[in-house]
Amino acid sequence: SPRWRVSCSLTSSAMSTHTYANEVKLFHKWTYDDIEVSDDISLEDYIAVKSKSAQFVPHSAGRFQAKRFKKAQCPIVERLTNSIMMHGRNNGKKVMAVRIVKHAFEIVHLLTDANPIQQLVDGIINASPREDSTRIGSGGVVRRQAVDVSPMRRVNQAIYLITQGARAAAFRNVKTIAECLADEIINAAKGSSNSYAIKKKDELERIAKANR
C-alpha cells in the first residue's frame, strides 16, 4: 500500500544518516589496539584481547562451554563479567554484572589514567599462581605434591580470585562492588600485597614450595 511505501522510504533515509563506529571500543571508550600480554608469553593464547575478540559490551551470549578449551577464546572482559555472577542471588544477572564492570573500569581509569583493559590483563598475569599442590593418595596415606599449573588454569584461577576478593571486600561494607573490583584490579596490576588475589597466589605458591 502507498502508506507502507512511504514509511519504508522514511526508514531507509533515516538509516542512511546514521554514523557507524569504525573502531570497536569497549563501552565505546576503551580501545583494544594497544593491549599487550607481554609479561608472560605462556598466557598469550589464553587471554583473549586481540582485535578478533574486541566487543562493545561484554555480553555476547556466545556458547563458550560447548567444547573443551573453547572458553579460552571468550573475551577476557566478558569472562570477568561472568565471574561476577556468582553466589546464588547473583546468578544469571548479567546486565547487572556488565554495569559493575563498566563502573569499575571508569574508576580504574580515573585512578591510574591507564587503559583499564590493560590493567585487567596485567592483574590477571600477576595474580595467576604458577605452582600449586595436589593430593596424591597411595596406600591410604594422603600427601600433597607440588605441580606446575597449566596456563588455562592460571587464567581461570586469577579471574576467580580477583572477583572473589572484590565480593568479599564489598560484603557488609559502604563501598560498592564496582569500587572494590576497581581496587582489586589496580592492586593486582601493581603486584601489591593489598590485593586479595595476590595474597592468595603467594599463599598457594608458598604451600606448593613446601610440598616439593
XYZ file of C-alpha atoms in Angstrom, residues 59 80-100 163-164 166-168 170-172 176-178:
33
model
C 27.723 -9.632 26.737
C 35.397 -11.267 34.293
C 31.732 -10.259 33.890
C 30.613 -13.902 34.020
C 32.708 -14.500 37.120
C 30.932 -11.673 38.952
C 27.597 -13.519 38.534
C 28.307 -15.916 41.385
C 26.740 -16.789 44.744
C 23.101 -17.801 44.184
C 21.492 -14.388 44.468
C 23.571 -13.029 41.544
C 23.161 -15.986 39.187
C 22.123 -15.002 35.673
C 22.123 -11.255 36.344
C 24.498 -10.466 33.527
C 23.205 -6.947 32.836
C 23.995 -6.108 36.462
C 27.458 -7.665 36.109
C 28.107 -5.625 32.927
C 27.130 -2.453 34.793
C 29.504 -3.301 37.671
C 36.235 -11.356 41.678
C 36.195 -13.304 44.947
C 36.083 -7.833 45.288
C 32.979 -9.662 46.505
C 34.434 -10.276 49.963
C 32.136 -5.246 49.245
C 30.117 -7.511 51.575
C 28.648 -5.559 54.534
C 30.142 -0.615 46.236
C 31.274 -3.774 44.445
C 32.427 -1.656 41.495
